[in-house]
CSV table of C-alpha atoms in Angstrom, one decimal:
chain,number,residue,atom,x,y,z
A,1,MET,CA,0.0,0.0,0.0
A,2,ALA,CA,1.2,3.5,-0.8
A,3,ASN,CA,-1.1,6.6,-0.4
A,4,ILE,CA,0.3,9.9,-1.6
A,5,VAL,CA,-1.1,13.5,-1.3
A,6,ILE,CA,-0.3,16.1,-3.9
A,7,VAL,CA,-0.6,19.7,-2.8
A,8,GLY,CA,0.3,23.1,-4.2
A,9,ALA,CA,3.2,24.8,-2.4
A,10,GLN,CA,2.5,28.4,-3.5
A,11,TRP,CA,-0.7,30.3,-4.3
A,12,GLY,CA,-2.2,27.6,-6.6
A,13,ASP,CA,-1.7,27.2,-10.4
A,14,GLU,CA,1.5,25.3,-9.8
A,15,GLY,CA,0.9,22.7,-12.4
A,16,LYS,CA,-0.6,20.1,-10.1
A,17,GLY,CA,-2.8,18.7,-12.9
A,18,LYS,CA,0.2,17.6,-14.9
A,19,ILE,CA,1.9,16.0,-11.9
A,20,VAL,CA,-1.3,14.2,-10.9
A,21,ASP,CA,-1.6,13.0,-14.5
A,22,LEU,CA,1.9,11.6,-14.4
A,23,LEU,CA,1.6,9.9,-11.0
A,24,THR,CA,-1.8,8.4,-11.9
A,25,GLY,CA,0.2,6.0,-14.1
A,26,TYR,CA,1.5,4.4,-10.9
A,27,ALA,CA,-1.8,4.8,-8.9
A,28,ASP,CA,-5.0,2.8,-8.8
A,29,ILE,CA,-7.4,5.5,-7.6
A,30,VAL,CA,-7.2,9.4,-7.8
A,31,VAL,CA,-9.3,11.3,-5.3
A,32,ARG,CA,-10.0,15.1,-5.2
A,33,PHE,CA,-10.5,16.2,-1.6
A,34,GLN,CA,-11.4,19.9,-1.5
A,35,GLY,CA,-12.3,23.0,-3.4
A,36,GLY,CA,-14.8,23.3,-6.3
A,37,ASN,CA,-14.9,24.5,-9.8
A,38,ASN,CA,-12.9,27.6,-8.8
A,39,ALA,CA,-9.9,25.4,-9.5
A,40,GLY,CA,-8.6,24.5,-13.0
A,41,HIS,CA,-6.1,21.8,-13.7
A,42,THR,CA,-4.7,21.8,-17.3
A,43,ILE,CA,-3.3,18.8,-19.0
A,44,VAL,CA,-1.7,18.7,-22.5
A,45,LEU,CA,-1.7,15.2,-24.0
A,46,LYS,CA,-0.6,14.6,-27.5
A,47,GLU,CA,-0.9,18.3,-28.2
A,48,GLU,CA,-4.6,18.2,-27.0
A,49,LYS,CA,-5.5,20.5,-24.1
A,50,PHE,CA,-7.8,19.4,-21.3
A,51,VAL,CA,-9.0,21.7,-18.5
A,52,PHE,CA,-10.6,20.0,-15.5
A,53,HIS,CA,-12.5,21.9,-12.8
A,54,LEU,CA,-14.0,19.1,-10.7
A,55,ILE,CA,-13.0,15.7,-12.1
A,56,PRO,CA,-9.5,14.5,-11.1
A,57,SER,CA,-7.2,14.8,-14.1
A,58,GLY,CA,-6.4,11.1,-13.7
A,59,ILE,CA,-9.6,10.5,-15.6
A,60,LEU,CA,-7.5,10.5,-18.9
A,61,TYR,CA,-6.3,7.0,-18.0
A,62,GLY,CA,-9.1,4.6,-19.0
A,63,ASN,CA,-8.1,1.9,-16.4
A,64,LYS,CA,-8.1,4.2,-13.3
A,65,GLN,CA,-10.9,5.1,-11.0
A,66,CYS,CA,-11.5,8.8,-10.0
A,67,MET,CA,-13.4,10.1,-7.0
A,68,ILE,CA,-14.8,13.5,-6.0
A,69,GLY,CA,-14.6,13.4,-2.2
A,70,SER,CA,-16.9,14.8,0.4
A,71,GLY,CA,-14.7,17.9,1.0
A,72,VAL,CA,-15.5,19.2,-2.5
A,73,VAL,CA,-18.4,21.5,-3.2
A,74,VAL,CA,-20.0,20.4,-6.5
A,75,ASP,CA,-21.8,22.5,-9.1
A,76,PRO,CA,-23.8,19.7,-10.9
A,77,ALA,CA,-24.0,21.7,-14.2
A,78,VAL,CA,-20.2,22.0,-14.3
A,79,LEU,CA,-19.8,18.3,-13.5
A,80,ILE,CA,-22.2,17.3,-16.3
A,81,ASP,CA,-20.4,19.6,-18.7
A,82,GLU,CA,-17.1,18.0,-17.9
A,83,VAL,CA,-18.5,14.4,-18.2
A,84,ASN,CA,-20.1,15.3,-21.6
A,85,GLU,CA,-16.9,16.9,-22.9
A,86,LEU,CA,-14.8,13.9,-21.8
A,87,LYS,CA,-17.2,11.5,-23.5
A,88,LYS,CA,-17.2,13.6,-26.7
A,89,ARG,CA,-13.4,13.4,-26.8
A,90,GLY,CA,-13.4,9.6,-26.4
A,91,TYR,CA,-12.8,9.4,-22.6
A,92,LEU,CA,-14.8,8.1,-19.7
A,93,ARG,CA,-16.2,5.3,-21.8
A,94,ASP,CA,-17.0,3.4,-18.6
A,95,ASP,CA,-19.2,5.3,-16.1
A,96,SER,CA,-17.9,3.2,-13.2
A,97,GLN,CA,-14.6,5.0,-13.6
A,98,LEU,CA,-16.1,8.1,-11.9
A,99,MET,CA,-17.6,8.4,-8.4
A,100,VAL,CA,-18.9,11.4,-6.5
A,101,SER,CA,-19.3,11.4,-2.7
A,102,GLU,CA,-22.9,11.3,-1.6
A,103,GLU,CA,-21.7,13.6,1.3
A,104,ALA,CA,-20.4,16.3,-1.0
A,105,HIS,CA,-22.2,19.6,-0.8
A,106,LEU,CA,-24.0,21.2,-3.7
A,107,ILE,CA,-23.4,24.7,-5.2
A,108,LEU,CA,-26.8,26.2,-6.0
A,109,PRO,CA,-27.6,29.2,-8.1
A,110,TYR,CA,-28.0,31.5,-5.1
A,111,HIS,CA,-24.5,30.7,-4.0
A,112,ARG,CA,-23.1,32.1,-7.2
A,113,ARG,CA,-25.2,35.3,-7.1
A,114,ILE,CA,-24.3,36.0,-3.5
A,115,ASP,CA,-20.6,35.4,-4.3
A,116,ILE,CA,-20.5,37.9,-7.1
A,117,ALA,CA,-22.5,40.5,-5.3
A,118,ARG,CA,-20.4,40.4,-2.1
A,119,ASP,CA,-17.0,40.6,-3.9
A,120,ARG,CA,-18.0,44.0,-5.3
A,121,VAL,CA,-17.8,45.1,-1.7
A,122,PHE,CA,-15.0,43.0,-0.2
A,123,LYS,CA,-12.8,42.7,-3.3
A,124,ILE,CA,-11.2,39.3,-2.3
A,125,GLY,CA,-10.8,38.4,-6.0
A,126,THR,CA,-13.2,35.4,-5.9
A,127,THR,CA,-13.9,33.5,-9.1
A,128,GLY,CA,-17.7,34.1,-8.5
A,129,ARG,CA,-18.4,30.4,-8.7
A,130,GLY,CA,-20.3,30.2,-5.4
A,131,ILE,CA,-17.6,28.3,-3.6
A,132,GLY,CA,-17.4,30.4,-0.4
A,133,PRO,CA,-21.1,30.7,0.1
A,134,ALA,CA,-21.5,26.9,-0.4
A,135,TYR,CA,-18.9,26.2,2.3
A,136,GLU,CA,-20.6,28.8,4.6
A,137,ASP,CA,-23.9,26.8,4.3
A,138,LYS,CA,-22.0,23.6,5.0
A,139,VAL,CA,-20.5,25.0,8.2
A,140,ALA,CA,-23.7,26.6,9.3
A,141,ARG,CA,-25.3,23.2,8.9
A,142,TYR,CA,-28.0,24.0,6.4
A,143,GLY,CA,-26.1,23.0,3.3
A,144,ILE,CA,-27.6,20.6,0.7
A,145,ARG,CA,-25.7,17.5,-0.1
A,146,MET,CA,-25.6,15.1,-3.0
A,147,VAL,CA,-27.5,12.5,-0.9
A,148,ASP,CA,-30.3,15.1,-0.4
A,149,LEU,CA,-30.6,15.6,-4.1
A,150,MET,CA,-31.1,11.9,-4.6
A,151,ASP,CA,-34.3,12.2,-2.5
A,152,GLU,CA,-36.7,14.6,-4.1
A,153,GLU,CA,-38.8,15.2,-1.0
A,154,VAL,CA,-35.7,16.0,1.1
A,155,PHE,CA,-34.3,18.2,-1.6
A,156,ARG,CA,-37.5,20.2,-2.0
A,157,ARG,CA,-37.8,20.7,1.8
A,158,LYS,CA,-34.3,21.9,2.3
A,159,LEU,CA,-34.4,24.1,-0.8
A,160,LYS,CA,-37.6,25.8,0.4
A,161,ALA,CA,-36.1,26.5,3.8
A,162,ASN,CA,-32.9,27.9,2.3
A,163,LEU,CA,-34.7,30.1,-0.2
A,164,VAL,CA,-36.6,31.9,2.6
A,165,GLN,CA,-33.3,33.3,4.0
A,166,LYS,CA,-31.4,33.5,0.7
A,167,ASN,CA,-34.0,35.5,-1.1
A,168,ALA,CA,-34.3,37.9,1.9
A,169,TYR,CA,-30.5,38.4,2.0
A,170,LEU,CA,-30.3,38.8,-1.8
A,171,SER,CA,-33.1,41.4,-2.0
A,172,GLU,CA,-32.7,43.3,1.3
A,173,VAL,CA,-29.0,43.3,1.8
A,174,LEU,CA,-27.3,42.8,-1.6
A,175,ARG,CA,-30.1,44.5,-3.7
A,176,GLU,CA,-30.1,41.5,-6.0
A,177,LYS,CA,-33.0,39.5,-7.5
A,178,GLY,CA,-34.1,36.3,-5.6
A,179,PHE,CA,-35.0,32.9,-7.0
A,180,GLU,CA,-38.2,31.0,-7.5
A,181,GLU,CA,-38.2,27.6,-5.9
A,182,SER,CA,-39.6,25.8,-9.0
A,183,GLU,CA,-36.8,27.1,-11.3
A,184,ILE,CA,-34.1,25.6,-9.1
A,185,PHE,CA,-36.0,22.4,-8.2
A,186,ASP,CA,-36.8,21.5,-11.8
A,187,GLU,CA,-33.3,22.3,-13.0
A,188,PHE,CA,-31.7,20.2,-10.3
A,189,LEU,CA,-34.0,17.2,-10.8
A,190,ARG,CA,-32.8,17.2,-14.4
A,191,PHE,CA,-29.2,17.2,-13.0
A,192,LYS,CA,-30.1,14.3,-10.7
A,193,LYS,CA,-31.1,12.1,-13.5
A,194,GLN,CA,-27.7,12.7,-15.2
A,195,ILE,CA,-25.4,12.3,-12.2
A,196,GLU,CA,-27.1,9.8,-9.8
A,197,LYS,CA,-25.2,6.9,-11.4
A,198,TYR,CA,-21.9,8.4,-10.1
A,199,VAL,CA,-23.1,9.2,-6.5
A,200,LYS,CA,-21.7,6.7,-4.1
A,201,ASN,CA,-20.5,6.2,-0.5
A,202,THR,CA,-16.9,7.0,-1.6
A,203,SER,CA,-15.5,6.9,2.0
A,204,LEU,CA,-16.6,3.3,2.4
A,205,ILE,CA,-15.3,2.3,-1.1
A,206,LEU,CA,-12.0,4.1,-0.5
A,207,TYR,CA,-11.4,2.4,2.8
A,208,ASP,CA,-12.1,-1.0,1.3
A,209,GLU,CA,-9.7,-0.3,-1.6
A,210,ILE,CA,-7.0,0.8,0.8
A,211,GLN,CA,-7.4,-2.5,2.8
A,212,LYS,CA,-6.9,-4.3,-0.5
A,213,GLY,CA,-3.5,-2.6,-0.9
A,214,LYS,CA,-4.5,-0.3,-3.7
A,215,HIS,CA,-2.3,2.8,-4.4
A,216,ILE,CA,-4.3,6.0,-3.8
A,217,LEU,CA,-3.4,9.5,-5.1
A,218,PHE,CA,-5.1,12.4,-3.3
A,219,GLU,CA,-5.4,15.5,-5.4
A,220,GLY,CA,-5.6,18.9,-3.9
A,221,ALA,CA,-6.7,22.1,-5.6
A,222,GLN,CA,-5.3,25.7,-5.2
A,223,GLY,CA,-2.2,26.0,-3.0
A,224,ALA,CA,-1.0,26.1,0.6
A,225,LEU,CA,-0.9,29.9,0.7
A,226,LEU,CA,-4.6,29.9,-0.2
A,227,ASP,CA,-5.6,27.7,2.8
A,228,VAL,CA,-8.4,29.3,4.8
A,229,ASP,CA,-6.5,28.8,8.1
A,230,HIS,CA,-2.8,28.9,7.1
A,231,GLY,CA,-2.8,31.1,4.0
A,232,THR,CA,-2.7,34.8,3.4
A,233,TYR,CA,-6.1,35.3,5.0
A,234,PRO,CA,-8.5,36.8,3.9
A,235,TYR,CA,-7.1,36.6,0.4
A,236,VAL,CA,-7.5,32.8,0.4
A,237,THR,CA,-10.0,30.2,-0.9
A,238,ALA,CA,-12.9,28.9,1.3
A,239,SER,CA,-11.4,25.5,2.1
A,240,ASN,CA,-8.4,23.9,3.7
A,241,THR,CA,-6.0,23.2,0.9
A,242,VAL,CA,-3.3,21.6,3.0
A,243,ALA,CA,-2.5,17.9,3.0
A,244,GLY,CA,-4.2,17.3,6.4
A,245,ASN,CA,-7.5,17.9,4.7
A,246,ALA,CA,-7.0,14.9,2.4
A,247,CYS,CA,-8.3,12.8,5.3
A,248,ALA,CA,-11.3,15.0,6.3
A,249,GLY,CA,-12.2,15.6,2.7
A,250,THR,CA,-12.3,11.9,1.7
A,251,GLY,CA,-13.3,10.1,4.9
A,252,ILE,CA,-10.2,8.1,5.7
A,253,GLY,CA,-7.8,8.3,8.7
A,254,PRO,CA,-4.5,10.2,8.9
A,255,THR,CA,-2.6,6.9,9.5
A,256,MET,CA,-3.5,5.9,5.9
A,257,ILE,CA,-1.4,8.7,4.4
A,258,ASP,CA,2.2,7.7,3.5
A,259,SER,CA,3.7,10.7,1.8
A,260,VAL,CA,3.1,14.3,0.7
A,261,ILE,CA,4.5,15.8,-2.5
A,262,GLY,CA,4.4,19.5,-3.0
A,263,VAL,CA,4.2,21.1,-6.4
A,264,THR,CA,5.9,24.4,-7.1
A,265,LYS,CA,6.7,26.4,-10.2
A,266,ALA,CA,10.3,27.4,-11.0
A,267,TYR,CA,9.0,30.9,-10.3
A,268,THR,CA,5.9,32.2,-8.4
A,269,THR,CA,2.5,33.3,-9.5
A,270,ARG,CA,-0.8,34.2,-7.8
A,271,VAL,CA,-4.3,35.3,-9.0
A,272,GLY,CA,-6.5,37.8,-7.3
A,273,GLU,CA,-5.7,40.3,-4.5
A,274,GLY,CA,-3.4,39.9,-1.6
A,275,PRO,CA,0.3,40.3,-0.7
A,276,PHE,CA,3.0,38.9,-3.0
A,277,PRO,CA,6.5,39.8,-1.9
A,278,THR,CA,8.4,38.7,-5.1
A,279,GLU,CA,5.9,40.1,-7.6
A,280,LEU,CA,7.5,41.7,-10.6
A,281,LYS,CA,5.5,44.6,-11.9
A,282,ASP,CA,7.8,45.2,-14.8
A,283,GLU,CA,9.0,43.8,-18.2
A,284,VAL,CA,10.5,40.7,-16.5
A,285,GLY,CA,7.1,39.9,-14.9
A,286,ASP,CA,5.4,40.4,-18.3
A,287,ARG,CA,7.9,38.1,-20.0
A,288,ILE,CA,7.3,35.3,-17.5
A,289,ARG,CA,3.5,35.7,-17.9
A,290,GLU,CA,3.6,35.5,-21.7
A,291,LYS,CA,6.2,32.7,-21.8
A,292,GLY,CA,4.4,30.7,-19.2
A,293,GLY,CA,0.9,31.4,-20.5
A,294,GLU,CA,0.0,32.6,-17.1
A,295,TYR,CA,-3.7,33.2,-17.4
A,296,GLY,CA,-6.3,31.5,-15.1
A,297,ALA,CA,-7.7,28.2,-16.4
A,298,THR,CA,-11.0,29.0,-14.7
A,299,THR,CA,-11.3,32.8,-15.2
A,300,GLY,CA,-8.8,33.7,-17.9
A,301,ARG,CA,-7.4,36.4,-15.5
A,302,PRO,CA,-3.8,37.3,-16.0
A,303,ARG,CA,-1.7,35.9,-13.1
A,304,ARG,CA,0.7,38.0,-11.2
A,305,CYS,CA,4.3,36.8,-11.7
A,306,GLY,CA,7.5,36.9,-9.7
A,307,TRP,CA,10.7,35.1,-8.8
A,308,PHE,CA,10.8,31.8,-6.8
A,309,ASP,CA,10.1,32.5,-3.1
A,310,ALA,CA,11.8,30.0,-0.8
A,311,VAL,CA,10.1,31.6,2.2
A,312,VAL,CA,6.7,30.8,0.8
A,313,VAL,CA,7.6,27.3,-0.2
A,314,ASN,CA,9.2,26.5,3.2
A,315,HIS,CA,5.9,27.7,4.8
A,316,ALA,CA,4.1,25.2,2.6
A,317,ILE,CA,6.5,22.5,3.4
A,318,ARG,CA,6.0,23.1,7.2
A,319,ILE,CA,2.2,23.2,7.2
A,320,ASN,CA,1.8,20.2,4.8
A,321,GLY,CA,4.6,17.9,5.9
A,322,ILE,CA,5.9,17.9,2.4
A,323,GLN,CA,8.6,15.3,1.9
A,324,GLU,CA,9.4,15.9,-1.8
A,325,VAL,CA,8.7,18.6,-4.4
A,326,ALA,CA,7.9,18.6,-8.1
A,327,ILE,CA,9.2,21.6,-10.0
A,328,THR,CA,7.1,22.7,-12.9
A,329,LYS,CA,7.7,25.1,-15.8
A,330,LEU,CA,11.5,25.2,-15.7
A,331,ASP,CA,11.4,25.8,-19.4
A,332,VAL,CA,9.7,29.2,-18.9
A,333,LEU,CA,13.1,30.5,-17.5
A,334,ASN,CA,15.1,29.5,-20.6
A,335,ASP,CA,15.7,33.0,-21.9
A,336,PHE,CA,16.9,34.9,-18.8
A,337,ASN,CA,20.5,35.9,-18.4
A,338,LYS,CA,20.0,36.2,-14.6
A,339,ILE,CA,17.5,34.5,-12.3
A,340,LYS,CA,16.7,35.4,-8.8
A,341,ILE,CA,15.6,33.4,-5.7
A,342,CYS,CA,14.1,35.0,-2.7
A,343,VAL,CA,15.9,33.6,0.4
A,344,GLY,CA,14.4,35.7,3.1
A,345,TYR,CA,12.3,38.9,3.9
A,346,CYS,CA,13.8,42.1,5.2
A,347,LEU,CA,11.6,43.5,7.9
A,348,ASN,CA,12.6,46.7,9.8
A,349,GLY,CA,16.3,46.0,9.0
A,350,LYS,CA,16.2,42.3,10.0
A,351,VAL,CA,16.0,39.3,7.8
A,352,ILE,CA,13.2,36.8,8.7
A,353,GLN,CA,12.5,33.4,7.3
A,354,HIS,CA,8.8,33.0,7.8
A,355,VAL,CA,5.6,34.3,6.3
A,356,PRO,CA,4.0,36.8,8.8
A,357,SER,CA,0.4,36.2,9.7
A,358,ASN,CA,-0.3,39.9,9.9
A,359,LEU,CA,-0.8,41.0,6.3
A,360,GLU,CA,0.2,44.6,7.1
A,361,VAL,CA,3.6,43.3,8.2
A,362,LEU,CA,3.8,41.0,5.2
A,363,GLU,CA,3.1,43.9,2.8
A,364,SER,CA,6.0,45.8,4.3
A,365,CYS,CA,8.5,42.9,3.8
A,366,GLU,CA,11.1,43.3,1.1
A,367,PRO,CA,12.5,40.2,-0.6
A,368,VAL,CA,16.1,39.3,-0.1
A,369,TYR,CA,17.4,37.9,-3.3
A,370,GLU,CA,20.2,35.7,-4.5
A,371,GLU,CA,21.1,36.0,-8.1
A,372,LEU,CA,22.1,33.0,-10.3
A,373,ASP,CA,23.2,32.7,-13.9
A,374,GLY,CA,20.5,31.8,-16.4
A,375,TRP,CA,21.1,28.9,-18.8
A,376,ARG,CA,19.9,30.6,-22.1
A,377,ARG,CA,19.2,27.2,-23.6
A,378,GLU,CA,16.2,25.0,-24.3
A,379,VAL,CA,15.6,22.4,-21.6
A,380,LYS,CA,12.6,20.7,-23.2
A,381,GLY,CA,14.4,17.6,-24.5
A,382,ALA,CA,16.1,16.7,-21.2
A,383,LYS,CA,15.2,13.2,-19.7
A,384,LYS,CA,17.6,13.4,-16.8
A,385,ILE,CA,18.9,16.1,-14.5
A,386,SER,CA,22.4,15.6,-15.9
A,387,GLU,CA,21.1,16.5,-19.3
A,388,LEU,CA,20.1,20.0,-18.2
A,389,PRO,CA,22.5,22.9,-18.6
A,390,ALA,CA,24.9,23.3,-15.7
A,391,GLN,CA,23.2,26.6,-14.7
A,392,ALA,CA,19.8,24.9,-14.6
A,393,GLN,CA,21.2,22.1,-12.5
A,394,ARG,CA,22.7,24.6,-10.1
A,395,TYR,CA,19.3,26.4,-9.9
A,396,LEU,CA,17.5,23.2,-8.9
A,397,LYS,CA,20.3,22.3,-6.4
A,398,ARG,CA,19.9,25.7,-4.8
A,399,ILE,CA,16.2,25.2,-4.4
A,400,GLU,CA,16.9,21.8,-2.7
A,401,GLU,CA,19.4,23.5,-0.4
A,402,LEU,CA,17.0,26.2,0.6
A,403,THR,CA,14.0,24.0,1.2
A,404,HIS,CA,15.7,20.9,2.6
A,405,VAL,CA,13.6,18.5,0.6
A,406,LYS,CA,14.5,16.5,-2.5
A,407,ILE,CA,13.1,17.2,-6.0
A,408,ALA,CA,11.1,14.2,-7.1
A,409,MET,CA,10.4,15.4,-10.7
A,410,VAL,CA,11.0,18.4,-13.0
A,411,SER,CA,8.6,19.5,-15.7
A,412,VAL,CA,10.5,20.9,-18.8
A,413,GLY,CA,7.5,21.3,-21.1
A,414,SER,CA,3.7,21.0,-21.3
A,415,GLU,CA,3.4,17.5,-22.6
A,416,ARG,CA,3.2,14.5,-20.4
A,417,ASN,CA,6.6,13.1,-21.7
A,418,GLU,CA,8.4,16.4,-21.2
A,419,THR,CA,9.1,15.6,-17.6
A,420,ILE,CA,12.2,14.5,-15.8
A,421,GLU,CA,10.9,11.8,-13.5
A,422,ILE,CA,13.6,11.1,-10.9
A,423,LYS,CA,11.8,8.3,-9.1
A,424,ASN,CA,8.5,6.6,-8.6
A,425,PRO,CA,7.1,8.0,-5.3
A,426,PHE,CA,4.8,5.1,-4.8
A,427,GLN,CA,7.7,2.6,-4.9
A,428,ASN,CA,9.6,4.5,-2.3
A,429,VAL,CA,6.8,4.4,0.4
A,430,ALA,CA,5.2,1.0,-0.5
């Protein structure tokens, strides 16, 4: 048995989709444990691009099972669109390949409307997909779950009770239009007919499969610095993105996790508002954005770009228990004469090595950089670290020295085969 959690070690968008896709080759089951369709995992396979928002990216392997865990909030319309798109493109031929937790909470139309209206005031930079309001209902204990949708009477009763308060809040506080019960009820009954074959007790199934010795890959969305407790709050997502939530978000115990792999870009990006010490608001930042195609897979928003931040990554390593890292998009840095790494923050004349919880303090931190020589060569064809230019090897070695964890794999291009796989993580912990 070997069960591995994949998490983002920055502010999300680290390229987790590709790493999950690669490691699925060694796994039996891939499980998404948190977030919603505010996340976007992009895979390029044989020059064909796939973007997943809910379904684990491991679905591209026809012989693997994929689960959406109880910690995910699910918009049924998005799920159905993804299923239909996969089938149209020749994937998901067997419906038993996909399972959705009956305990997962639903995103309803009023969640999206509330999300968009509130962000006009609070300006968090939400995607407007209704993720936060859906999690609020879950914690407040009047959320509606998949298992409720499977029972028409229960669904109608809960929807009716929710609409009393939601419509009052929308109209009286947010000055937005409310909803008719019938329009949501009828729409979601149509959704039910299309997704009920996927709805299962995934916690029970997952436990049984682990007992049989199956290899499980737990897929996180977003990144550690977007964790609602340990990220740059309030500029975070609405769920716990850290590895510990792989257990709560799927219904298995912490003793069943064997290893945690963090994914980080060879530089840093973030979307939305909030502090970003190494952000480059200049021509260099623009070059990284264009070279890396740094636009949100979910929203299309341009990502803010900056140099690699070892302080941020070490924060992620600590709160996730990361044992190895995967470096993505090394090829984006091919054309730079000099490359910088942030090794600390200067605060009031002193160098600190941690991410301050107080955002006012974090905003005043100045990055302390080391400068390394660039390699000015294409790295895309490399199959081993030793085949990389000496300067690229030194860059990776310096990241290992600063983070005190080994690099498990390096992505040198967008295709699945454009990756230096140093070792099979499942083999090492089995």
